[in-house]
CSV table of C-alpha atoms in Angstrom, one decimal:
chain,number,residue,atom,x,y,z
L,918,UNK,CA,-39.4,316.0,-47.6
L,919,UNK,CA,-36.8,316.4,-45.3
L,920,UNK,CA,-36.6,314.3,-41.6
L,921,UNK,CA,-38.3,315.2,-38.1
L,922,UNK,CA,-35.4,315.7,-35.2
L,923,UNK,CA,-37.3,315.9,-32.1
L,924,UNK,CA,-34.8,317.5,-28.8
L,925,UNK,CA,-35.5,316.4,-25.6
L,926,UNK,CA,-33.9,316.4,-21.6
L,927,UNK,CA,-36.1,314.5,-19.4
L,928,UNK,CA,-37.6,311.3,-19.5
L,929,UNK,CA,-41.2,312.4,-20.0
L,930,UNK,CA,-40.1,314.8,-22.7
L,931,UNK,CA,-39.2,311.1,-24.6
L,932,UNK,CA,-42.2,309.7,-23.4
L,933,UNK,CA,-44.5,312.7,-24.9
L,934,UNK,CA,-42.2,312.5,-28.0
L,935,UNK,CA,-43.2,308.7,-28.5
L,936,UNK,CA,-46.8,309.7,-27.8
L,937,UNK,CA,-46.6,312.5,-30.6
L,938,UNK,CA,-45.4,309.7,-33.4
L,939,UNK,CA,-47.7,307.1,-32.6
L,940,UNK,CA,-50.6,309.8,-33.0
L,941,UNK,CA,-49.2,310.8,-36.4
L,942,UNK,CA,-49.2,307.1,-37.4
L,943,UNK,CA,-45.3,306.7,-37.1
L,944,UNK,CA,-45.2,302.6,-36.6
L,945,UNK,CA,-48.1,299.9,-35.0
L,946,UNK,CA,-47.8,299.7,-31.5
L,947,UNK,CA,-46.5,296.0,-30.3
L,948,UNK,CA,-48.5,293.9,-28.3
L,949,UNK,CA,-49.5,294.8,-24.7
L,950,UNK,CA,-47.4,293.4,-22.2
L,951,UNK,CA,-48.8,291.1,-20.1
L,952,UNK,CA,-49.7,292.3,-16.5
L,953,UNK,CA,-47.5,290.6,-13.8
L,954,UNK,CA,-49.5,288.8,-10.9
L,955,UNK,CA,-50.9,290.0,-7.7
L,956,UNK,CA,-49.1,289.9,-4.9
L,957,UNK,CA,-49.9,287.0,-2.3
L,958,UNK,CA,-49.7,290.0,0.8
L,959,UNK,CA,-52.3,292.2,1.3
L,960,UNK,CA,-52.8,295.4,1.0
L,961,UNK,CA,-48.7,295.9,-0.1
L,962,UNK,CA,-47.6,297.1,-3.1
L,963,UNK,CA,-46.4,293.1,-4.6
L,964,UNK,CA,-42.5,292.3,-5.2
L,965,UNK,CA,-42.0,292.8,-8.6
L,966,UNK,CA,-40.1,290.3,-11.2
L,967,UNK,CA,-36.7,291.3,-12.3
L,968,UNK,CA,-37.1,289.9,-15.5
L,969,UNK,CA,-39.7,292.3,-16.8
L,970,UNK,CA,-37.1,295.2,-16.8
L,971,UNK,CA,-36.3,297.2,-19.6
L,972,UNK,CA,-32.7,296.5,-20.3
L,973,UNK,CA,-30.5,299.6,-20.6
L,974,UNK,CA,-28.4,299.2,-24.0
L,975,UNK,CA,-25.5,297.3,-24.3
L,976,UNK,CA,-22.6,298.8,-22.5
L,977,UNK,CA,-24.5,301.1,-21.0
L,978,UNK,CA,-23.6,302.4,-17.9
L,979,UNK,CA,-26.1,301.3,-15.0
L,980,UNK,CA,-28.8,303.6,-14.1
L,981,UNK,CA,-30.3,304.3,-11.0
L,982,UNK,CA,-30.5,301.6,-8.5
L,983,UNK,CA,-27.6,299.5,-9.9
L,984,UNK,CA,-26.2,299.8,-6.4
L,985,UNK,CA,-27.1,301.0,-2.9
L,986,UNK,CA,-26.1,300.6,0.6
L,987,UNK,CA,-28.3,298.4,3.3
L,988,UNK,CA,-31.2,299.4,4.7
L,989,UNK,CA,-30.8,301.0,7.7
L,990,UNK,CA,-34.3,302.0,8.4
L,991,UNK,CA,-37.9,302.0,7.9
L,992,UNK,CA,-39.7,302.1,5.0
L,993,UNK,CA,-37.5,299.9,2.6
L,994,UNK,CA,-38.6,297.4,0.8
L,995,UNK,CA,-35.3,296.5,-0.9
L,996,UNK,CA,-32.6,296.3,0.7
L,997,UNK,CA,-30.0,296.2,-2.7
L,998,UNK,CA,-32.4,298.7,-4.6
L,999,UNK,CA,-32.0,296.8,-7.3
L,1000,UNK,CA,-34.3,297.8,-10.9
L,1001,UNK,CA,-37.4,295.9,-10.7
L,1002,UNK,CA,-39.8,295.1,-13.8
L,1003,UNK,CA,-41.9,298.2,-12.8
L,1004,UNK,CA,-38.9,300.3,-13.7
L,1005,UNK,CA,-38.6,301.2,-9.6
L,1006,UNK,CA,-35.8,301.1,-7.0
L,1007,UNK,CA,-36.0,301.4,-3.8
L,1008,UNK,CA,-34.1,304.0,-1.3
L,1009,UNK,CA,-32.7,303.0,1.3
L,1010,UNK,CA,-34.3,305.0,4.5
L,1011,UNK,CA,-30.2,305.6,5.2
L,1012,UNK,CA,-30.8,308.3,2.5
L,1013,UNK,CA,-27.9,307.1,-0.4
L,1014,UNK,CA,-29.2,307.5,-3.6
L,1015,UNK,CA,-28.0,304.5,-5.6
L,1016,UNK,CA,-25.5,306.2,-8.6
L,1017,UNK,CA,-26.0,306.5,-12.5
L,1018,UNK,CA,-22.7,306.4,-14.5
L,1019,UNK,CA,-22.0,309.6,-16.4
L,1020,UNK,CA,-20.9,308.0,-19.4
L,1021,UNK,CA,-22.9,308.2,-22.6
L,1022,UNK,CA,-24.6,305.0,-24.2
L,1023,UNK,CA,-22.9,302.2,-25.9
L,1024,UNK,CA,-22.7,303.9,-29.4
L,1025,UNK,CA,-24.7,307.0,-28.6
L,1026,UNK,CA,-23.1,310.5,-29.0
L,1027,UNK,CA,-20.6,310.0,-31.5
L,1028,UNK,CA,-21.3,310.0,-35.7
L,1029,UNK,CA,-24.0,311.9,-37.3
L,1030,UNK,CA,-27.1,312.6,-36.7
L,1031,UNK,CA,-29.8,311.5,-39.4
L,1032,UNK,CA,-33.2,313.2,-39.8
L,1033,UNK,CA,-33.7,312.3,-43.6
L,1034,UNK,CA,-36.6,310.8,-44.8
L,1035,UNK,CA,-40.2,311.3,-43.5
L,1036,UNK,CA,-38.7,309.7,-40.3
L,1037,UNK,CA,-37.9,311.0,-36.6
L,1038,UNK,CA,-34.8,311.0,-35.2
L,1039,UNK,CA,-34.3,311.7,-31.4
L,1040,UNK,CA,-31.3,313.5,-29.9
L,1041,UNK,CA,-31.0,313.1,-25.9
L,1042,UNK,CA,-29.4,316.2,-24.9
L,1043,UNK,CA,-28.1,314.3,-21.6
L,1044,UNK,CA,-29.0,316.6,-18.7
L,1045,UNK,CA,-26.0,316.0,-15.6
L,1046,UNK,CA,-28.4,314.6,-13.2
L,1047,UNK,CA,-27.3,310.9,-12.5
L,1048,UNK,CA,-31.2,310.5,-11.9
L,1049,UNK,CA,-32.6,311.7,-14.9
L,1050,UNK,CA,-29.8,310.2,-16.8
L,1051,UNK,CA,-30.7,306.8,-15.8
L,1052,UNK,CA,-34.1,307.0,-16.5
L,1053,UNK,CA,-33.3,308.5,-19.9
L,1054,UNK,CA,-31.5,305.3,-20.6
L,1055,UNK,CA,-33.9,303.4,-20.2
L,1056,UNK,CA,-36.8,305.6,-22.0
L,1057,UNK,CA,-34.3,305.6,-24.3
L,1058,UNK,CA,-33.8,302.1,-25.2
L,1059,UNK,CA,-37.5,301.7,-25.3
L,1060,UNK,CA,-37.8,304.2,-28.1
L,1061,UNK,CA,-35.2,301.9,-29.8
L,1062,UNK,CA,-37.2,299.0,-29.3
L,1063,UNK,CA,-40.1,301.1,-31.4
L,1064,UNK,CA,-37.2,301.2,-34.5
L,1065,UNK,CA,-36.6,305.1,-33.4
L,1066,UNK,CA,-33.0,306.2,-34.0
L,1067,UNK,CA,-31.8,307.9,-30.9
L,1068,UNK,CA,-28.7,310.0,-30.4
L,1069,UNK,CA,-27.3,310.5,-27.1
L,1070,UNK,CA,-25.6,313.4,-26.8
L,1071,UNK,CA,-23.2,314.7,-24.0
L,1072,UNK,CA,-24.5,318.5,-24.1
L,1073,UNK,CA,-23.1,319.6,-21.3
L,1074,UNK,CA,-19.9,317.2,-20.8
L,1075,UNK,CA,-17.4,320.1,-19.4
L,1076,UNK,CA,-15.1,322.3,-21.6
L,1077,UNK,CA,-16.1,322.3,-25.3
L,1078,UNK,CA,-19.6,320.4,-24.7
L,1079,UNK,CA,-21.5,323.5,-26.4
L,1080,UNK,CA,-19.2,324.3,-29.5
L,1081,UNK,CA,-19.1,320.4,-30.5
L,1082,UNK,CA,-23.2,320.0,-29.6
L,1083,UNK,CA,-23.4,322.9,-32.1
L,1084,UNK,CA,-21.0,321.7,-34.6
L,1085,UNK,CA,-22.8,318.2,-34.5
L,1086,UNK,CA,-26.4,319.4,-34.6
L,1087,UNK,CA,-26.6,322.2,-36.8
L,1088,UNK,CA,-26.8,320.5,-40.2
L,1089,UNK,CA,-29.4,317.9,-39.0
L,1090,UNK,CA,-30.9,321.1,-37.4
L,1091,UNK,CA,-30.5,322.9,-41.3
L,1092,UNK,CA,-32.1,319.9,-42.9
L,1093,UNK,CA,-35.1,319.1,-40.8
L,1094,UNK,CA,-38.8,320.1,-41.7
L,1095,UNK,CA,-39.9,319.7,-38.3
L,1096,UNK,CA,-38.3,320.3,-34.5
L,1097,UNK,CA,-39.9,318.6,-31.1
L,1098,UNK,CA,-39.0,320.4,-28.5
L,1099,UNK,CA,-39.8,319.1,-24.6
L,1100,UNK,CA,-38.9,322.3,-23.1
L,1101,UNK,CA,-39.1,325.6,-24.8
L,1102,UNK,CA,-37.7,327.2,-21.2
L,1103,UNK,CA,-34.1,325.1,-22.0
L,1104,UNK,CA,-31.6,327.3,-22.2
L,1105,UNK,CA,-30.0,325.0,-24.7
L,1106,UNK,CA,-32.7,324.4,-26.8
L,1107,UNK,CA,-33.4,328.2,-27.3
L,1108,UNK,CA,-29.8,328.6,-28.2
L,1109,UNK,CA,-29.9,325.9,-30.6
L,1110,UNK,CA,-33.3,327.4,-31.8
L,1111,UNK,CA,-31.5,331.3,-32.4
L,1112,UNK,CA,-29.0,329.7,-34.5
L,1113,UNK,CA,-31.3,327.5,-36.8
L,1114,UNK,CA,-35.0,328.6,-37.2
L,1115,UNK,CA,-37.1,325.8,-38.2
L,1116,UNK,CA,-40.3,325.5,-40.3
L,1117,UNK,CA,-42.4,323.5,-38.4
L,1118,UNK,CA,-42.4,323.6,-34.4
L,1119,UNK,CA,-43.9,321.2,-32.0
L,1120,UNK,CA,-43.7,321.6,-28.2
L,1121,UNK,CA,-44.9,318.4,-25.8
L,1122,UNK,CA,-45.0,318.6,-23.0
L,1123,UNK,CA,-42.4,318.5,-20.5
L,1124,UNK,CA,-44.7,319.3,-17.0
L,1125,UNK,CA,-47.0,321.5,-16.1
L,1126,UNK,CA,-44.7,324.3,-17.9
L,1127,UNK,CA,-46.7,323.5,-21.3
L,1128,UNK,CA,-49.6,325.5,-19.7
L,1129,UNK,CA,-47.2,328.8,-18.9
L,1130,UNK,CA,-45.7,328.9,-22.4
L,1131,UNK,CA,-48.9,329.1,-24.2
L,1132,UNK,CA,-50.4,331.5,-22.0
L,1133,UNK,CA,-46.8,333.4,-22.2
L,1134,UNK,CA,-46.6,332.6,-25.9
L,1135,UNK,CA,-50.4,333.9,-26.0
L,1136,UNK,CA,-49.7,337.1,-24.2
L,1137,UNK,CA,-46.5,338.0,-26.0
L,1138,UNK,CA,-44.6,337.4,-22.6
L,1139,UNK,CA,-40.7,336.8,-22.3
L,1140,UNK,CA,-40.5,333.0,-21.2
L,1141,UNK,CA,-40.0,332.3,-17.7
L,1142,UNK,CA,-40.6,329.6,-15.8
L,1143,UNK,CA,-43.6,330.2,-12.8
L,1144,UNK,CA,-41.3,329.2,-10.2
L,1145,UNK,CA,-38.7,332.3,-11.3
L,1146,UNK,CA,-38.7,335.5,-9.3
L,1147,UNK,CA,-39.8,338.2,-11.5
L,1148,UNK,CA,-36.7,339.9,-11.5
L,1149,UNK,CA,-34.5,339.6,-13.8
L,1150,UNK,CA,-31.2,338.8,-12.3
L,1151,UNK,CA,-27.3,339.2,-14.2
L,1152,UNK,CA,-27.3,336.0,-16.3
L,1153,UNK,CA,-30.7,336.5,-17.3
L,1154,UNK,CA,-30.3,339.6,-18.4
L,1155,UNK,CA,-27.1,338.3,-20.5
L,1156,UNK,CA,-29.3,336.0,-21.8
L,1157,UNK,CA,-32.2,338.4,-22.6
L,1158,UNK,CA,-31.6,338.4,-26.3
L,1159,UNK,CA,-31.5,334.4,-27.1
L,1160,UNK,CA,-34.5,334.1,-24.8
L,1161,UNK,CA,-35.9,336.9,-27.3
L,1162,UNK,CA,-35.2,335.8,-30.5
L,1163,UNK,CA,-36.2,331.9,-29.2
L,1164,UNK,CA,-40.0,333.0,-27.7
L,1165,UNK,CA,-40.2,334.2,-31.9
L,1166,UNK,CA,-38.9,331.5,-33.1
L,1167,UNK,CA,-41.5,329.5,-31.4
L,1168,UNK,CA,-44.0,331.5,-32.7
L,1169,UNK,CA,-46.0,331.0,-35.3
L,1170,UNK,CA,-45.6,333.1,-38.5
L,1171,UNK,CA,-45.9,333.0,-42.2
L,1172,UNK,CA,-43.1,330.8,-42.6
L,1173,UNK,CA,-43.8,328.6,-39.4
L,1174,UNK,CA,-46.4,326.6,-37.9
L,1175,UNK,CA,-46.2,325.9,-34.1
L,1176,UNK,CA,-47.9,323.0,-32.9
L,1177,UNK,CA,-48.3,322.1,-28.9
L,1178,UNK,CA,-49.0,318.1,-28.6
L,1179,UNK,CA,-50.2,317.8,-24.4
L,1180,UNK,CA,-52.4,316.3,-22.7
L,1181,UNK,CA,-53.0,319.8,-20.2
L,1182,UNK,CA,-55.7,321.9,-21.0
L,1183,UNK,CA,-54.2,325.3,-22.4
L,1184,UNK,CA,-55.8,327.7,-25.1
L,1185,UNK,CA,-54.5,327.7,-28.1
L,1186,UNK,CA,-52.6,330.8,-28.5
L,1187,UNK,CA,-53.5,332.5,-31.9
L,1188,UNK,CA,-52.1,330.6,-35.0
L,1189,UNK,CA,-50.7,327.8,-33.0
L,1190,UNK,CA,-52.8,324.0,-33.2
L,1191,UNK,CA,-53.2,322.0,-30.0
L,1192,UNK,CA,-53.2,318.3,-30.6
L,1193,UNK,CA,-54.6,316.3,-27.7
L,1194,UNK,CA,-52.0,313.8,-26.1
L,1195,UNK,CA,-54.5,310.4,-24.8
L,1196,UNK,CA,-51.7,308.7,-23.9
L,1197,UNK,CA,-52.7,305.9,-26.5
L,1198,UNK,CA,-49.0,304.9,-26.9
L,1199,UNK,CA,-48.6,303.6,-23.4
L,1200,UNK,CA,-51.9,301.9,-23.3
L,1201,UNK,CA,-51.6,300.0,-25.9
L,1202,UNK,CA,-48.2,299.2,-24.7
L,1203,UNK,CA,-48.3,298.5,-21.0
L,1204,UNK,CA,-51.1,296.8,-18.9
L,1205,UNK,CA,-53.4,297.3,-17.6
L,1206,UNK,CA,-51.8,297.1,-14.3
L,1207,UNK,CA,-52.7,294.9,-11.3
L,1208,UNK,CA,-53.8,296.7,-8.9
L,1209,UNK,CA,-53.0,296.2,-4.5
L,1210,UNK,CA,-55.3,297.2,-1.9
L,1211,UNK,CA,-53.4,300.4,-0.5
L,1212,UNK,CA,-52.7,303.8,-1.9
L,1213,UNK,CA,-49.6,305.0,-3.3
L,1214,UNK,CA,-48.0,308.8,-3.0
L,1215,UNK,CA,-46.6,310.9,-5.6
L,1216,UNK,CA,-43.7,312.9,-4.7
L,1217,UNK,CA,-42.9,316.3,-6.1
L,1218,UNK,CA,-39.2,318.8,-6.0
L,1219,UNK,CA,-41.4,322.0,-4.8
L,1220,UNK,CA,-39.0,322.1,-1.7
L,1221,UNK,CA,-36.5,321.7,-4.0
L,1222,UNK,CA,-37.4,324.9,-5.9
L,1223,UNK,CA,-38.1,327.3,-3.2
L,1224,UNK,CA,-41.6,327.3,-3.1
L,1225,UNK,CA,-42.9,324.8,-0.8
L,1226,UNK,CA,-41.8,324.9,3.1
L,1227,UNK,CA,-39.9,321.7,4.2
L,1228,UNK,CA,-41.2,321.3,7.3
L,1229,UNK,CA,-45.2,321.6,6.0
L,1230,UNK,CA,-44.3,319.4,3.1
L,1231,UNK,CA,-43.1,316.7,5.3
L,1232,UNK,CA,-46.3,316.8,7.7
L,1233,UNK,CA,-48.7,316.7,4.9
L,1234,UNK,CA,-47.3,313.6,3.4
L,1235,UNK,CA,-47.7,312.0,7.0
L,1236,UNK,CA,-51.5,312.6,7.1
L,1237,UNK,CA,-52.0,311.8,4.0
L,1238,UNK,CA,-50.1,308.3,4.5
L,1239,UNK,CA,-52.3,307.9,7.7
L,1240,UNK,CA,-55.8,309.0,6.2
L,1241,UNK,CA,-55.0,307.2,2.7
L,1242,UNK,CA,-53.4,303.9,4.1
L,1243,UNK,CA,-50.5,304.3,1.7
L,1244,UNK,CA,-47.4,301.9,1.5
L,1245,UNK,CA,-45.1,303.5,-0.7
L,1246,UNK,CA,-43.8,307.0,-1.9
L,1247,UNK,CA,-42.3,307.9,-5.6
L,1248,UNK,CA,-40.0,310.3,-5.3
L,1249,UNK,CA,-39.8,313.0,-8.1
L,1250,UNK,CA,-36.6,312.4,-9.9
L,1251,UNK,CA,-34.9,316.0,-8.1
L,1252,UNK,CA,-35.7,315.3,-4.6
L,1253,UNK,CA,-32.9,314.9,-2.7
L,1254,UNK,CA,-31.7,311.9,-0.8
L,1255,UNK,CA,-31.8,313.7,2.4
L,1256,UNK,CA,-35.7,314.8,2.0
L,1257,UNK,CA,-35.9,311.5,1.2
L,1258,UNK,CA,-34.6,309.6,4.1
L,1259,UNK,CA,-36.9,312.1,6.2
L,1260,UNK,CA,-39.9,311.2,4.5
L,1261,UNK,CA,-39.0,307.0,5.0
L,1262,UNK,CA,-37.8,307.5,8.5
L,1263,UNK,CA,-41.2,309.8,9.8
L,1264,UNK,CA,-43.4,308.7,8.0
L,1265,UNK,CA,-42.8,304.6,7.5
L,1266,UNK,CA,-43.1,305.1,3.9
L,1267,UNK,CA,-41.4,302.9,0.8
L,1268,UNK,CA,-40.1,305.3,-0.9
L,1269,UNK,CA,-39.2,304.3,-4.6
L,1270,UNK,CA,-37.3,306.1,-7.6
L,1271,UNK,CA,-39.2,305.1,-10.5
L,1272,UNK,CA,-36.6,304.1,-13.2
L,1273,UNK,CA,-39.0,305.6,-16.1
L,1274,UNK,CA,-42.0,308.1,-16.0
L,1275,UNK,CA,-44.7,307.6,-13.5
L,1276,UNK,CA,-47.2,307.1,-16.5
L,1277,UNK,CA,-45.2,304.1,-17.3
L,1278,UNK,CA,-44.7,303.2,-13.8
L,1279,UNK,CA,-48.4,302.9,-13.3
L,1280,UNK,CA,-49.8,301.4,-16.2
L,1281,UNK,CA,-47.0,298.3,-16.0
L,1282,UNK,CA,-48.2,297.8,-12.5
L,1283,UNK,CA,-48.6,296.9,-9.4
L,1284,UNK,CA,-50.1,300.4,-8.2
L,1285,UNK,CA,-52.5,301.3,-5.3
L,1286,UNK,CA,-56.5,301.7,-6.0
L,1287,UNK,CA,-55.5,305.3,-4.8
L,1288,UNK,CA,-52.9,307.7,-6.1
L,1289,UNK,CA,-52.1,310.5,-4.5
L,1290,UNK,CA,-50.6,313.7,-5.8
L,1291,UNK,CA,-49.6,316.9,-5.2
L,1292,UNK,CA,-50.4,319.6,-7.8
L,1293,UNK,CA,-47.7,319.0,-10.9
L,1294,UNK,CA,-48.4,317.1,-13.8
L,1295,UNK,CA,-49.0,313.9,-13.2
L,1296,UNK,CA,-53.2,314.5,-11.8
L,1297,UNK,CA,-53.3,315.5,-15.7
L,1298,UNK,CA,-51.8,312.5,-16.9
L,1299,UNK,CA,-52.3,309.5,-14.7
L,1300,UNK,CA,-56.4,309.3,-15.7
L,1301,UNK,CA,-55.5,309.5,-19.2
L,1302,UNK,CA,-52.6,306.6,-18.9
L,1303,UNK,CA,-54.9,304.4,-16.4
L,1304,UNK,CA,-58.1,304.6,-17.7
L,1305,UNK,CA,-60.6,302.2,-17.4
L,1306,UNK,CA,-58.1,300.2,-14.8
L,1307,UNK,CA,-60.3,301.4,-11.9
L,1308,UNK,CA,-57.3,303.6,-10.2
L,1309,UNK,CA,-59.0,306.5,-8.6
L,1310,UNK,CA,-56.3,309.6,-8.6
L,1311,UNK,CA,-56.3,312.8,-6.4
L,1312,UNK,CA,-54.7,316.1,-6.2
L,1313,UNK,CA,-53.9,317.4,-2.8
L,1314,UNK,CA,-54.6,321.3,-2.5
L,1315,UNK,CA,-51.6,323.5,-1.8
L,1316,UNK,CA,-52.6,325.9,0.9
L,1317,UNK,CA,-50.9,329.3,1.2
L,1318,UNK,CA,-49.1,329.3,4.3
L,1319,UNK,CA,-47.3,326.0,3.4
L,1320,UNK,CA,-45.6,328.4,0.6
L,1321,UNK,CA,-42.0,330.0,1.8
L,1322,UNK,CA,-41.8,333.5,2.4
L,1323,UNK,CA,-39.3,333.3,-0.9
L,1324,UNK,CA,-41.4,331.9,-2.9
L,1325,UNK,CA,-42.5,333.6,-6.6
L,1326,UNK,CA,-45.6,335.6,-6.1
L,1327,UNK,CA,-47.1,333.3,-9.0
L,1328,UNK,CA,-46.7,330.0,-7.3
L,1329,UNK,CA,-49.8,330.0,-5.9
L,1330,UNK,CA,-52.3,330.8,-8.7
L,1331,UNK,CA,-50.1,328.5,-11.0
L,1332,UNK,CA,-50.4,325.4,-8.5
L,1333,UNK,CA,-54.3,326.2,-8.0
L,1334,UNK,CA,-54.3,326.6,-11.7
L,1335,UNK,CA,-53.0,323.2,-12.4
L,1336,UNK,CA,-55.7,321.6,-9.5
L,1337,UNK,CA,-58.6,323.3,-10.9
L,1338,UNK,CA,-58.5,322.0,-14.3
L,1339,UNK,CA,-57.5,318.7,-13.2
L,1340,UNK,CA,-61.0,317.1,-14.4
L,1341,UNK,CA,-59.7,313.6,-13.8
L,1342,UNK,CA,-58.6,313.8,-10.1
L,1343,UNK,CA,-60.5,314.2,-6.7
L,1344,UNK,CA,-59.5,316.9,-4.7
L,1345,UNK,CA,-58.5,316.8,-1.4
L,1346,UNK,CA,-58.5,320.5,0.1
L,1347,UNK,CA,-57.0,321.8,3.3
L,1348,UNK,CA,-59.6,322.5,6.2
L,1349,UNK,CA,-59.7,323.6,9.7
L,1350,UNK,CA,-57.8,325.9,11.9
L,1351,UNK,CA,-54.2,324.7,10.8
L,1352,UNK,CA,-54.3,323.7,6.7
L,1353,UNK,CA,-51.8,320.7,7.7
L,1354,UNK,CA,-53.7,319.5,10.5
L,1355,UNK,CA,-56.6,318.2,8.2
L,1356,UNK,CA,-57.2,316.9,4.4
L,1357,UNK,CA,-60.5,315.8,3.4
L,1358,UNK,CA,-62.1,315.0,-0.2
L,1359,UNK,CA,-63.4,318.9,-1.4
């Protein structure tokens, strides 16, 4: 039987992928790590020890928080931003960002790609985002530490990045039996699936999107991600056909399985298998965390994407820092510095950019008795990866008019979608005359 070559472009695409072979048996888990120690001041989240910090490979190019300027404001913890052992750095309220290189892994990227054997082979399709890049790097050198082969490859590098990704991938692609896939709304990846049709599919999940492919899938739908305007505008009507022949080739058929590995609660669309995702790789990896005496917020980019006003956005996460007694803020790897430096200026916030997946983030510890979310993916996942730590999580409620006038007609009854099924998260719903003006447990 031929290898397993699993494609992935965020961080908790990796993750999910890891998730997905320890299910199937690929490996024993190591030892847990052992939890660091409380913090000696109340009711903060504790200073973490450096040490603990999963190293980026060697040569690597440091990811994000190698570097940052001075505080200049509230809300900062850390003054250098340096990576902690809980995989965080902290922003500076000035707004900079601390910078990821652009350069590929020590080793990664060059030589073939090897998906023989009844083994899995990982190919990092390196998205340009110096955030996600850096906490790819360090995903990725934990999946080496598991004895996983990864590849990284510059996909989209300038000039030429395409015809040598193709060139590199395609026989790996010819000889595989099975193809993860973290994103079946990647551009790339339904390019690369046009050209070479496997035999055996699996999707994990990559965000709440795993919920609108299957119904899409389900319902025979073009893919589109809920956030899209339903119109189809000039490149993605040049696109039309890939984005045809890809939702088929993610089908299933009688010469294809398609298998969805998540931890979201979809239907299976008919012929496809859902396989649960427990999280059982990082818990019996990390933790379980200690735990400090605040609450702790969870950032999301749906300012960034046009659906969610600025101005509302900003408000809400005030009251709920107030009402919750929260200390720090985690941004969502695509918020943007100047968001950001809002939030940690008006609100007093910490606001931290985890340096690997929030599930990880939170199971390594420290992390508040209270997590706070808005609706994404994360009120799915964070009672799966914490449980039985005692960490209470809840979902804040999206109310209509904090939506822009822009926004896709869909956005609402996808984000309430994701709430309601949330079984393992409170809810905290808008009430009163103005839905910003008051949150309380629904």
């Amino acid at each position: 039987m031929t290898g397993r070559l699993a494609f992935v472009e965020s961080p908790v695409q990796l993750l999910n992928v890891l998730e997905w072979a320890h299910a199937r048996g690929r490996g024993p888990a190591p030892a847990p790590a052992p939890a660091p120690a409380p913090s000696a001041e109340a009711g903060r989240a504790p200073g973490p020890d450096a040490a603990a910090a999963p190293a980026p490979a060697s040569g690597s190019d440091t990811g994000p928080g190698a570097a940052s300027d001075p505080a200049s404001g509230p809300g900062t913890a850390s003054a250098s931003g340096t990576a902690s052992a809980s995989g965080t750095a902290s922003v500076p309220a000035s707004g900079s960002v601390p910078a990821s290189g652009s350069g590929p892994e020590a080793g990664q990227g060059r030589g073939a790609v090897s998906a023989a054997s009844d083994d899995l082979a990982i190919v990092v399709l390196s998205p340009n985002d110096p955030m996600s890049r850096g906490q790819l790097r360090r995903m990725a050198q934990l999946a080496r530490d598991e004895g996983f082969a990864v590849h990284w490859q510059e996909a989209r590098a300038g000039r030429g990045a395409l015809v040598r990704t193709l060139r590199e991938l395609g026989g790996p692609l010819r000889a595989a039996e099975r193809v993860i896939v973290g994103d079946p709304f990647s551009r790339y990846v339904q390019l690369l699936l046009t050209l070479f049709g496997p035999r055996h599919v699996t999707v994990v999940d990559d965000g709440t999107a795993t919920m609108e492919f299957a119904a899409q899938l389900a319902g025979g739908e073009r893919l589109v991600r809920w956030h899209r305007k339903g119109d189809l505008g000039p490149r993605e009507l040049l696109l039309a056909p890939v984005t045809s022949l890809a939702r088929r080739r993610l089908a299933p058929g009688p010469h294809r399985t398609v298998e969805i590995f998540t931890s979201l609660p979809v239907q299976a669309p008919p012929g496809t298998e859902v396989t649960e995702n427990a999280y059982a790789w990082t818990r019996s990896r990390f933790g379980p965390p200690a735990l400090t005496g605040g609450a702790d917020l969870v950032g999301t980019s749906l300012v960034e994407t046009g659906v969610v006003d600025a101005e509302h956005y900003l408000r809400v996460v005030g009251q709920l820092a107030r009402t919750h007694g929260a200390t720090r803020y985690f941004a969502h790897r695509r918020e943007t510095p100047e968001k950001l430096h809002r939030v940690a200026v008006e609100t007093g916030l910490q606001v931290v950019r985890p340096e690997l997946p929030l599930e990880l983030i939170a199971r390594r510890g420290p992390v508040g008795a209270t997590v706070v979310s808005f609706p994404s993916t994360v009120v799915h996942t964070l009672p799966l990866a914490l449980a039985g730590t005692g960490v209470k999580v809840a979902v804040c409620e999206i109310a209509p008019e904090w939506l822009k006038a822009t926004a896709s007609p869909r956005a609402h009854g996808f984000l309430a979608g994701v709430v309601g099924t949330a079984s393992g998260a409170d809810r905290l719903t808008p009430r009163g005359g103005s839905a910003a003006d008051r949150l309380e447990f629904g």
